[in-house]
mmCIF file of N, CA and C in Angstrom:
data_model
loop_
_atom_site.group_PDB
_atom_site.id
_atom_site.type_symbol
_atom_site.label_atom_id
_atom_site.label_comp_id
_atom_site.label_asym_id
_atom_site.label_seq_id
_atom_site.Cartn_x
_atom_site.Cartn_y
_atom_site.Cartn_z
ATOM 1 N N UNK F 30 -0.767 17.752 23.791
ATOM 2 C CA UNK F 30 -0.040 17.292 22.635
ATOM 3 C C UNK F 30 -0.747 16.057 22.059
ATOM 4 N N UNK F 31 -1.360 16.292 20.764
ATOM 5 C CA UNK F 31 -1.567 15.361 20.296
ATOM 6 C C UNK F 31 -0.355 13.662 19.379
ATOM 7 N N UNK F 32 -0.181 12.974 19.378
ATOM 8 C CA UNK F 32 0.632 11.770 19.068
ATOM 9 C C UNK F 32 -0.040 10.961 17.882
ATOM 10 N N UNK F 33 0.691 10.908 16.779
ATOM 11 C CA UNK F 33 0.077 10.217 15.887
ATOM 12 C C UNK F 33 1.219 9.457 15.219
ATOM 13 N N UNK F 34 0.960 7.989 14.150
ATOM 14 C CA UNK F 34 1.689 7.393 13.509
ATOM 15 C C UNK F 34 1.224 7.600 11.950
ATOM 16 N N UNK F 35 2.339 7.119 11.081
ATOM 17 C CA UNK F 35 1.960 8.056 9.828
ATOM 18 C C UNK F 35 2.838 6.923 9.375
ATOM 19 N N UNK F 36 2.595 6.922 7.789
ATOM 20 C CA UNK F 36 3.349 5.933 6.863
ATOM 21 C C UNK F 36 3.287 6.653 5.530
ATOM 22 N N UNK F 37 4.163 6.342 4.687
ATOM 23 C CA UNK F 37 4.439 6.595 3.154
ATOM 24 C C UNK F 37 4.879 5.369 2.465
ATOM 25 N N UNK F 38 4.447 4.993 1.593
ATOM 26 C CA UNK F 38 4.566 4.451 0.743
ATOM 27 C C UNK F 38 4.998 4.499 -0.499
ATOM 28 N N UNK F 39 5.798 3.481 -1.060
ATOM 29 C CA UNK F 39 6.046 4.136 -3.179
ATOM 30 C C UNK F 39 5.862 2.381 -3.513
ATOM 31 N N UNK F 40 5.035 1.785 -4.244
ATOM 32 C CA UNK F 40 4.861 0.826 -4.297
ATOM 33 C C UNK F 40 4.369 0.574 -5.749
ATOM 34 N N UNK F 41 3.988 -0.586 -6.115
ATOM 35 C CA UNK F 41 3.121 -1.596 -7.172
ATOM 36 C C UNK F 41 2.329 -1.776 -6.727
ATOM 37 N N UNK F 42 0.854 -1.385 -6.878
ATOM 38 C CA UNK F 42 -0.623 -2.247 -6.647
ATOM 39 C C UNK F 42 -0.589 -3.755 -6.943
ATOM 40 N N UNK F 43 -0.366 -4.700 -6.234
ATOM 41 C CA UNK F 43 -0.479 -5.980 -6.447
ATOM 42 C C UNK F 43 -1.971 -6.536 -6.536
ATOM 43 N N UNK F 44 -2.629 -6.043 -5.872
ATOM 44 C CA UNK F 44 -4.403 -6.872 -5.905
ATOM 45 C C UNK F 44 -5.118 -5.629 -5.138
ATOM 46 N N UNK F 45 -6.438 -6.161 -5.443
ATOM 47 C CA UNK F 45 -7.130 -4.908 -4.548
ATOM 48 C C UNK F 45 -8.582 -5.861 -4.302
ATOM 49 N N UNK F 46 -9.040 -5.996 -3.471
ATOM 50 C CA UNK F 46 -10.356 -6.451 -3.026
ATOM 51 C C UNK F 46 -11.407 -5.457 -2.224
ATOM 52 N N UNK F 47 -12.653 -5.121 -3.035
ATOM 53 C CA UNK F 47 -13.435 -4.611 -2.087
ATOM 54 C C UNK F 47 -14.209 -5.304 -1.534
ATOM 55 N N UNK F 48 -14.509 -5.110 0.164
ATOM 56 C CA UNK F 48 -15.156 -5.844 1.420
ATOM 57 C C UNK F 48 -16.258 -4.954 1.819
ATOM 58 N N UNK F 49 -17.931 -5.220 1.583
ATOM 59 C CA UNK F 49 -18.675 -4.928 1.903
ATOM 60 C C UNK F 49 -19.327 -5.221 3.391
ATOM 61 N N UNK F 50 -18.803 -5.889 4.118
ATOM 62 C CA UNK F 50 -19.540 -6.492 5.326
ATOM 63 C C UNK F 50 -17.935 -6.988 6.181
ATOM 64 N N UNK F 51 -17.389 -6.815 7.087
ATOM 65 C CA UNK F 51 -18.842 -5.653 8.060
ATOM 66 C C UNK F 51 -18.954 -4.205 8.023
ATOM 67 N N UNK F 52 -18.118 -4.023 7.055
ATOM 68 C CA UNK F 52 -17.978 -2.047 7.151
ATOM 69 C C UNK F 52 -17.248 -2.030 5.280
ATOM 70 N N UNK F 53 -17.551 -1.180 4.730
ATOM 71 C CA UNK F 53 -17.113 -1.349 3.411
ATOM 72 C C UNK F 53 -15.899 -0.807 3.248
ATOM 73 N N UNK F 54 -15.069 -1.342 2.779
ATOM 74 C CA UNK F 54 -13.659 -1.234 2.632
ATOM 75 C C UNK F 54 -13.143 -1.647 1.346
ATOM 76 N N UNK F 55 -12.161 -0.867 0.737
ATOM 77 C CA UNK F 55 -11.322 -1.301 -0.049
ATOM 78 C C UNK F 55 -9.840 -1.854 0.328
ATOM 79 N N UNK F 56 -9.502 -3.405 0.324
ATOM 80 C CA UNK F 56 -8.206 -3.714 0.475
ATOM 81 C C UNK F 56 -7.124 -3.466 -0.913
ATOM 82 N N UNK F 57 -5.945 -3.002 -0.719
ATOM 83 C CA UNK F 57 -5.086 -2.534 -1.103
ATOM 84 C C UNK F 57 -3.845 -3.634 -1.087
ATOM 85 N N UNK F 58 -3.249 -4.772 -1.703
ATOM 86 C CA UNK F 58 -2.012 -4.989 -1.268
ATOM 87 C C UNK F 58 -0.989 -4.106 -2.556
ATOM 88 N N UNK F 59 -0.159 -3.185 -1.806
ATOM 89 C CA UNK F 59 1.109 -2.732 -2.604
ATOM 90 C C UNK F 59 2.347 -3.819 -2.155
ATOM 91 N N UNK F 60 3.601 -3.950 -3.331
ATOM 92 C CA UNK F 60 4.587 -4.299 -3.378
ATOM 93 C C UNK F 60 5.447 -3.282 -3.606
ATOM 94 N N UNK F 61 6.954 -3.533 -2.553
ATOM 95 C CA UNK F 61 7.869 -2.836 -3.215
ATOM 96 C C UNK F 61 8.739 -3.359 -3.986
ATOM 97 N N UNK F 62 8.125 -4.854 -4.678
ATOM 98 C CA UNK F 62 8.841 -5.271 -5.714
ATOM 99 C C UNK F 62 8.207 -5.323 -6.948
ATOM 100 N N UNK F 63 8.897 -5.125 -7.737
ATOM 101 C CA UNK F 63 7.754 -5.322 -9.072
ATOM 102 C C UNK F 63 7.178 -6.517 -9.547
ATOM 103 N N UNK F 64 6.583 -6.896 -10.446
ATOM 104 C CA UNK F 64 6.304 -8.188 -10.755
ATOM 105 C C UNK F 64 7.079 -8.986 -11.370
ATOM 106 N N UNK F 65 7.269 -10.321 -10.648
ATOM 107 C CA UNK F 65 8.616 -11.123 -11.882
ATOM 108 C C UNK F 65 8.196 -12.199 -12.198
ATOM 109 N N UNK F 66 6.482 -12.199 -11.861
ATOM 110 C CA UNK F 66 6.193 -13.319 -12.709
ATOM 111 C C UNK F 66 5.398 -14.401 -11.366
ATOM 112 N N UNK F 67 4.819 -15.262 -11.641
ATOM 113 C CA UNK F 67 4.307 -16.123 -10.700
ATOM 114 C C UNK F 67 5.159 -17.068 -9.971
ATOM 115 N N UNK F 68 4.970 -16.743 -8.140
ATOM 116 C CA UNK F 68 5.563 -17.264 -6.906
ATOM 117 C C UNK F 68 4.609 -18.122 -6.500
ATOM 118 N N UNK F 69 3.722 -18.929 -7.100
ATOM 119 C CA UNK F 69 3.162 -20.084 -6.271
ATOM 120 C C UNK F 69 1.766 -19.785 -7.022
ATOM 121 N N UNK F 70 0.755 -20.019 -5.861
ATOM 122 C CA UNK F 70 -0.774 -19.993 -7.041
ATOM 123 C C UNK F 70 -1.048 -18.176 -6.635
ATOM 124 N N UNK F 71 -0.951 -17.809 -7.382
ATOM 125 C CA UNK F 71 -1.221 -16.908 -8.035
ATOM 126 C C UNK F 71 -0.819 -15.612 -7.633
ATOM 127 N N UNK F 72 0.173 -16.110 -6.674
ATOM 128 C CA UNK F 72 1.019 -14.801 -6.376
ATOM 129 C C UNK F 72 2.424 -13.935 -7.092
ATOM 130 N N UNK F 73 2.145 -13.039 -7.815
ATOM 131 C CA UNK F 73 3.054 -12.405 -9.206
ATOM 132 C C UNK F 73 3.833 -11.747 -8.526
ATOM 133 N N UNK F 74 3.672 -11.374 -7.101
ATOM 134 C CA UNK F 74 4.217 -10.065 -6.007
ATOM 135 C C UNK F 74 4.493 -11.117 -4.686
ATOM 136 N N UNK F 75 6.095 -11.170 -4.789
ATOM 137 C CA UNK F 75 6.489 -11.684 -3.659
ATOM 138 C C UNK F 75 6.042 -11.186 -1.948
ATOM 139 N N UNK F 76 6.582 -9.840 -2.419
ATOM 140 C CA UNK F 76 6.341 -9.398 -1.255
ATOM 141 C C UNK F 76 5.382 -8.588 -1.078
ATOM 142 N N UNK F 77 4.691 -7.857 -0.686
ATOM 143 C CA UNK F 77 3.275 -7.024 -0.324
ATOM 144 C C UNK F 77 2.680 -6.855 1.199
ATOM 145 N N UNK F 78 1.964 -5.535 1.106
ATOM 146 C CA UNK F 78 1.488 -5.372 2.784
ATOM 147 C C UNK F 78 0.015 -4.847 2.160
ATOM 148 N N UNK F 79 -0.795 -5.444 2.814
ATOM 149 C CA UNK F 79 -2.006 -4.782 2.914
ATOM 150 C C UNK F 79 -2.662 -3.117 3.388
ATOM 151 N N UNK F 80 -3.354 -2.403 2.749
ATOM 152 C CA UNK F 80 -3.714 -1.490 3.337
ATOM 153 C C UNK F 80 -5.234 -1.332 2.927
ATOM 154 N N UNK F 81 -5.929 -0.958 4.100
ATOM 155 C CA UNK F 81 -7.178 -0.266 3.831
ATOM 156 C C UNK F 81 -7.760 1.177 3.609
ATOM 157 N N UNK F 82 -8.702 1.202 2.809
ATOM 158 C CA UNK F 82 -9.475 2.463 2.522
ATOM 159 C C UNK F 82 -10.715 2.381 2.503
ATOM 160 N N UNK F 83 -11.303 3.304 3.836
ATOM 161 C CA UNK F 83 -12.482 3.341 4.143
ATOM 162 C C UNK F 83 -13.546 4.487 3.784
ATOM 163 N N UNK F 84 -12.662 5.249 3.806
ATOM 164 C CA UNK F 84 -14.247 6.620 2.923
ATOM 165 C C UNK F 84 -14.491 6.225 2.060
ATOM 166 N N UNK F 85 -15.702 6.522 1.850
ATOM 167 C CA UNK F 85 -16.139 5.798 0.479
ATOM 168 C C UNK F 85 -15.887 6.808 -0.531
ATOM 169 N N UNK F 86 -15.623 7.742 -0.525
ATOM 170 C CA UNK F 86 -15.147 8.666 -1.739
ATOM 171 C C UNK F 86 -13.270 8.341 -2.402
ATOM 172 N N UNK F 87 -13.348 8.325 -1.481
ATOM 173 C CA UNK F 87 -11.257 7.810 -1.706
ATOM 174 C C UNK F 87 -11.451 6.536 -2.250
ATOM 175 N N UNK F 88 -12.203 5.393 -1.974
ATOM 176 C CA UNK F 88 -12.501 4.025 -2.517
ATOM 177 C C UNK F 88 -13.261 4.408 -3.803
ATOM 178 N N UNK F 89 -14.148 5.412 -4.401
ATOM 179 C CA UNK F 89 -14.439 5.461 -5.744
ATOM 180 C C UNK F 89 -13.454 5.958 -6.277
ATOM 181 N N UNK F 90 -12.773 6.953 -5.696
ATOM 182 C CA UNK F 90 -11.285 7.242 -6.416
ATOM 183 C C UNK F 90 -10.711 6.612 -7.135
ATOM 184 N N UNK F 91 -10.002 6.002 -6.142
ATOM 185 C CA UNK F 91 -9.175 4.496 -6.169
ATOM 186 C C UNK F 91 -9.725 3.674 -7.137
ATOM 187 N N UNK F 92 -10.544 3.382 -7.227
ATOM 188 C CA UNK F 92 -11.287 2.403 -8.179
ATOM 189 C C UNK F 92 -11.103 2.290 -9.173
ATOM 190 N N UNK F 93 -11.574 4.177 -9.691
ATOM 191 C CA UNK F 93 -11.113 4.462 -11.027
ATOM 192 C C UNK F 93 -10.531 5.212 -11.698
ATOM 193 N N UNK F 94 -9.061 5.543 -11.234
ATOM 194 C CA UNK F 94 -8.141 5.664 -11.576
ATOM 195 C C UNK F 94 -6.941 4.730 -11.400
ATOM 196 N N UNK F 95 -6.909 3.930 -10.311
ATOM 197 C CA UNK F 95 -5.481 3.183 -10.023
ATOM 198 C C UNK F 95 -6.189 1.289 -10.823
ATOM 199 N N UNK F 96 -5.038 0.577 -10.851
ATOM 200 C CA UNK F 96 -5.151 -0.720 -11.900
ATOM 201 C C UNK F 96 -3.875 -1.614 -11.138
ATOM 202 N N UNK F 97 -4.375 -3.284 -10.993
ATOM 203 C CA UNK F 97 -3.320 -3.591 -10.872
ATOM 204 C C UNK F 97 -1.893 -3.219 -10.999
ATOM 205 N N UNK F 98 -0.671 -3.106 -10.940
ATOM 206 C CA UNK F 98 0.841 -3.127 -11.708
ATOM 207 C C UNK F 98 0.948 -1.486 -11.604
ATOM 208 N N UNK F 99 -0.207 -0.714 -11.579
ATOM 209 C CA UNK F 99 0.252 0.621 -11.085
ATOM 210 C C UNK F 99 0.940 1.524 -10.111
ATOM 211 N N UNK F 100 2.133 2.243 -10.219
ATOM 212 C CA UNK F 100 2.612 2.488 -8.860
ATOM 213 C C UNK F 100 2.488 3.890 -8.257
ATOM 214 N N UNK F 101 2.146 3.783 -7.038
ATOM 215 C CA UNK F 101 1.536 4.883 -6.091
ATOM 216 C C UNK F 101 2.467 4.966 -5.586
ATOM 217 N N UNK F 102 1.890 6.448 -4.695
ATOM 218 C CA UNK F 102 2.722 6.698 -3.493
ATOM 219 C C UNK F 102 1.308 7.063 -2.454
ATOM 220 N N UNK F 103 1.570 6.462 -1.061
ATOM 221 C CA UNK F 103 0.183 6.247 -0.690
ATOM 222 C C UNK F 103 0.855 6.692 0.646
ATOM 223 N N UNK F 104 -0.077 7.140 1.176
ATOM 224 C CA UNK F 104 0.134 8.138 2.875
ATOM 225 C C UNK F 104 -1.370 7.704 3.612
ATOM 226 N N UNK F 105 -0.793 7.371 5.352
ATOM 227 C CA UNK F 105 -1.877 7.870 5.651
ATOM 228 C C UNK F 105 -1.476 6.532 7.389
ATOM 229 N N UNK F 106 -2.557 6.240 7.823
ATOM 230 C CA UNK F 106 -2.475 6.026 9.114
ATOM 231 C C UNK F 106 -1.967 5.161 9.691
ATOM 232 N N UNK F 107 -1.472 4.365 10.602
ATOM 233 C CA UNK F 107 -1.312 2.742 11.368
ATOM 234 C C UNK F 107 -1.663 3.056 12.650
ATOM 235 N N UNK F 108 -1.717 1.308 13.076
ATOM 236 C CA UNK F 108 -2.148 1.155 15.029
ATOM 237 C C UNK F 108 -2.158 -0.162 14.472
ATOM 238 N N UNK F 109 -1.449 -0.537 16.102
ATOM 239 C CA UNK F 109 -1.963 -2.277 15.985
ATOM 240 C C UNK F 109 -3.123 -2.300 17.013
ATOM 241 N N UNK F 110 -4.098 -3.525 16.339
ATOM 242 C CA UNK F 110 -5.238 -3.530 16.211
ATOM 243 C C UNK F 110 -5.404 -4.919 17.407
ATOM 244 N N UNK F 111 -4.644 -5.583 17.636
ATOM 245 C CA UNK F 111 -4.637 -7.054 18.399
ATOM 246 C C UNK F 111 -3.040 -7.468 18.716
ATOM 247 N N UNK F 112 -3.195 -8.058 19.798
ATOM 248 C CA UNK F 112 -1.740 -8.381 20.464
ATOM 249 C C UNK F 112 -1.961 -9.718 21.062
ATOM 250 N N UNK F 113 -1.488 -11.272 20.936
ATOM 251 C CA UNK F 113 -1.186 -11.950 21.728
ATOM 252 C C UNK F 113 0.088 -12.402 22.349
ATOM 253 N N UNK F 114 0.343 -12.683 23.517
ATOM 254 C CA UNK F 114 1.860 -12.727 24.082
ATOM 255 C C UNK F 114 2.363 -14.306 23.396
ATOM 256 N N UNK F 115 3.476 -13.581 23.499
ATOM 257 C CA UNK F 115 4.656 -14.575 22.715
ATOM 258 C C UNK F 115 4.325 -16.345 22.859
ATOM 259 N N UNK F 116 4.533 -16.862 21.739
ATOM 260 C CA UNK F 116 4.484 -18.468 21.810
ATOM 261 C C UNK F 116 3.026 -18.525 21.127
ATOM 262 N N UNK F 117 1.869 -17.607 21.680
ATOM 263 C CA UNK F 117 0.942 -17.911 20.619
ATOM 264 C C UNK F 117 0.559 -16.642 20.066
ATOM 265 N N UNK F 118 1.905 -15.955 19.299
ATOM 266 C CA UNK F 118 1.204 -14.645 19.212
ATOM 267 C C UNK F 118 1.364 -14.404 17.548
ATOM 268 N N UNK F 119 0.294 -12.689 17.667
ATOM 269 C CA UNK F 119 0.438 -12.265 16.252
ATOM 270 C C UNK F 119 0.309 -11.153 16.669
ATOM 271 N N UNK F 120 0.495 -10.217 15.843
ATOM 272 C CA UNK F 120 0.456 -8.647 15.836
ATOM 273 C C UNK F 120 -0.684 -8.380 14.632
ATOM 274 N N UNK F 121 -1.556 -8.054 14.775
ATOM 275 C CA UNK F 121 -2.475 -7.521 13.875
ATOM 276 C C UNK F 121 -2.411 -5.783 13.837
ATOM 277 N N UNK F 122 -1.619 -4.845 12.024
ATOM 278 C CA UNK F 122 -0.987 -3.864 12.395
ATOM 279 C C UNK F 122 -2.519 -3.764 11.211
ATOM 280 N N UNK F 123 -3.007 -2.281 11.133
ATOM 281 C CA UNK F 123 -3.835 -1.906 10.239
ATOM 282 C C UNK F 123 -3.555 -0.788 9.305
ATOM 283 N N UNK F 124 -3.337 -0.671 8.162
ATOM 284 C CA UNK F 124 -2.602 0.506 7.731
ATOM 285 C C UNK F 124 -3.842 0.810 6.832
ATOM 286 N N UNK F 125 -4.644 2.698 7.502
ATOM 287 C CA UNK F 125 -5.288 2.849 6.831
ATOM 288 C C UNK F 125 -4.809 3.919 5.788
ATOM 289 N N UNK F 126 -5.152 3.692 4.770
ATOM 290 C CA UNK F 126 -4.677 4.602 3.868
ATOM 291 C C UNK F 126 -5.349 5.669 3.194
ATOM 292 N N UNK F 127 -5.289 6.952 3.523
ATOM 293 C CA UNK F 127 -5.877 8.263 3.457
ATOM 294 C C UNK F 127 -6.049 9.190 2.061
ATOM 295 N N UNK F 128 -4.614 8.886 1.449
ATOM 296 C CA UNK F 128 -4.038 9.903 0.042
ATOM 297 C C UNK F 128 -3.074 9.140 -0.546
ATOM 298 N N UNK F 129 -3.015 9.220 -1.516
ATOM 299 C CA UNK F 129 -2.601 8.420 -2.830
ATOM 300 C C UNK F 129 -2.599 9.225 -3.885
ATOM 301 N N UNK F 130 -1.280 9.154 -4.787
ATOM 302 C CA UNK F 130 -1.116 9.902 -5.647
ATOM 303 C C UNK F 130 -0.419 8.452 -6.822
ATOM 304 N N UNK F 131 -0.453 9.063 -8.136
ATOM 305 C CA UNK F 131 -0.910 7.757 -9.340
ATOM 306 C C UNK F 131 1.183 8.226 -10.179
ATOM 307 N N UNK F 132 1.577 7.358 -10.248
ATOM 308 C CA UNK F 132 3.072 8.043 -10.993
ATOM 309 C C UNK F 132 2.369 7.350 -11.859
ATOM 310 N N UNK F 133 2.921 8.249 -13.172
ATOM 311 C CA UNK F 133 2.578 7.878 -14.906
ATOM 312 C C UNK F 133 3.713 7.334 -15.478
ATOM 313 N N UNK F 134 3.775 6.575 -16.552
ATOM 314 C CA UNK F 134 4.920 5.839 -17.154
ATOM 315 C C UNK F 134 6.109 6.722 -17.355
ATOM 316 N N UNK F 135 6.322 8.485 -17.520
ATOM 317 C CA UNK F 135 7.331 8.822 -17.389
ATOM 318 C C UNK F 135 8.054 8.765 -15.767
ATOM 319 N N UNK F 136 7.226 8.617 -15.041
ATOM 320 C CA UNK F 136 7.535 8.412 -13.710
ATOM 321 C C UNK F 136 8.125 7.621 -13.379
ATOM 322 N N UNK F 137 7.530 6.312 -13.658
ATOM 323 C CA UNK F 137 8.013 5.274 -13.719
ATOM 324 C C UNK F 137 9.388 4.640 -14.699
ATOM 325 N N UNK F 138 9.985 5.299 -15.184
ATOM 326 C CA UNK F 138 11.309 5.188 -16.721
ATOM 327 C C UNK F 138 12.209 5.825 -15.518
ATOM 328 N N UNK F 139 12.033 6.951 -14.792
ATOM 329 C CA UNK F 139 12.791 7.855 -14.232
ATOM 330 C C UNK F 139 12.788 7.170 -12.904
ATOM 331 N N UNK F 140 12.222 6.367 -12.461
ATOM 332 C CA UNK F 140 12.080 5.424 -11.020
ATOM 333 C C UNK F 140 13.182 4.501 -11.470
ATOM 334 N N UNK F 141 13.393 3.905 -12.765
ATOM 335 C CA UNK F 141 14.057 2.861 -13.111
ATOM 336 C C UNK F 141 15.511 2.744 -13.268
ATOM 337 N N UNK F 142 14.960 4.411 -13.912
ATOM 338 C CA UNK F 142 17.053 4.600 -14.190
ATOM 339 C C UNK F 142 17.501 5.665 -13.287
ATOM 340 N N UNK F 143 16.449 6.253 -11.817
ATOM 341 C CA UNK F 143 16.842 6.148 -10.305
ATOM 342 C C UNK F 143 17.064 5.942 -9.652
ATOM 343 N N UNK F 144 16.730 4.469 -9.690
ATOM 344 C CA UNK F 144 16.869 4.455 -8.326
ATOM 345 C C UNK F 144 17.975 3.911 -7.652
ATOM 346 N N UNK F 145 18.354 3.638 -5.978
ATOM 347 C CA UNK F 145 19.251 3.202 -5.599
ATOM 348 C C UNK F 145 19.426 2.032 -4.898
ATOM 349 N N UNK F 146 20.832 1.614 -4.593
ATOM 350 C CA UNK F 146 20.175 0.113 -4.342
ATOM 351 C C UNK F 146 19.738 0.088 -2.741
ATOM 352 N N UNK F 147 19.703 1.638 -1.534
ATOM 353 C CA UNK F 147 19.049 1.665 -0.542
ATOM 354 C C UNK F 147 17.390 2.208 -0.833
ATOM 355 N N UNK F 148 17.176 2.505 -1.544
ATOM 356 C CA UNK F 148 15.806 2.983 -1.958
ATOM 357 C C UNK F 148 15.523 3.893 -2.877
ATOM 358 N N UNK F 149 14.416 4.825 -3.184
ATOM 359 C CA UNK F 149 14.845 5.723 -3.922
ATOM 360 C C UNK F 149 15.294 7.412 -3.318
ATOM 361 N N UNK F 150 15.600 7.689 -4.558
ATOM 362 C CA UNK F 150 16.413 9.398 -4.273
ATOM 363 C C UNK F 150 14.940 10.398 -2.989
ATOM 364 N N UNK F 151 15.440 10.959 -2.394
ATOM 365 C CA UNK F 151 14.211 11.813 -1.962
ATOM 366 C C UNK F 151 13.773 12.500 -2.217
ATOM 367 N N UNK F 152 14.461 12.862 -4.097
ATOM 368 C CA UNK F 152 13.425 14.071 -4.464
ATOM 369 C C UNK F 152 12.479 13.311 -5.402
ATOM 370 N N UNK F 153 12.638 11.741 -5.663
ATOM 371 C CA UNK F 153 11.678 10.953 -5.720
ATOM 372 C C UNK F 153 10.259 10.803 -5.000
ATOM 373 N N UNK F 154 10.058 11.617 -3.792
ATOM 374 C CA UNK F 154 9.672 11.134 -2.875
ATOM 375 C C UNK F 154 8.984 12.238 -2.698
ATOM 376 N N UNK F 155 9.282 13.631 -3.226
ATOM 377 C CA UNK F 155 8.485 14.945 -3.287
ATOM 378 C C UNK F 155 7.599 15.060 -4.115
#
C-alpha cells in the first residue's frame, strides 16, 4: 500500500518569486483572503501560505498565464521537511504544487455571490 498526502486549494495569488539556486523553483504565496489593501510594508494579503513549483514546464505555465490577484485552485503534494522539539522549535511543511487551474472573472462574480460563511459550496470545488 502505497500512503500519500494531498492538498487543494481555492485561493488569490498574493506574490510569486522565482528561485534559481539551489534548484529552480517557482514560489507561490496564495491567500484565502482577498486583498483589502496594505497590512504593513507591503503586505496587501494578510494571510497566505507558500507553495512551490518545481518542473520547469508547470513554472512556464504558471508564469504565463496566472498574475498577481488571480484566483486558482491548486492541487498537489505536502511533507514536513524539518522538525525541532518544542521550546526551540519550528515545523518546516513544503507544499509542492503539481496542477492548477485559472477561475475567470465569471468565476469569480459567482465565488462572490457563493459563497458561505464556512467556505465555499462543493460544487464550487468541481
Amino acid at each position: 500500500m502505497t500512503y500519500f498526502m494531498r492538498f487543494q486549494v481555492v485561493g488569490e495569488v498574493a506574490e510569486m518569486l522565482l528561485l534559481e539556486k539551489p534548484e529552480r523553483r517557482l514560489l507561490v504565496d496564495i491567500s484565502t483572503d482577498a486583498n483589502t489593501g496594505d497590512h504593513g510594508t507591503g503586505r496587501r494579503y494578510e494571510n497566505r501560505t507558500s507553495f512551490s513549483i518545481r518542473c520547469p514546464l508547470l513554472i512556464d505555465v504558471f508564469r504565463c498565464e496566472v498574475s498577481v490577484g488571480d484566483v486558482i485552485q491548486a492541487a498537489g503534494t505536502f511533507s514536513q521537511t524539518d522538525y525541532v522539539p518544542h521550546k526551540t522549535s519550528y515545523i518546516d511543511t513544503t507544499f509542492l504544487m503539481q496542477d492548477f487551474s485559472k477561475f475567470h472573472q465569471e468565476t469569480a462574480r459567482f465565488r462572490e455571490s457563493h459563497s458561505m460563511h464556512s467556505g465555499y459550496p462543493s460544487t464550487f470545488l468541481h
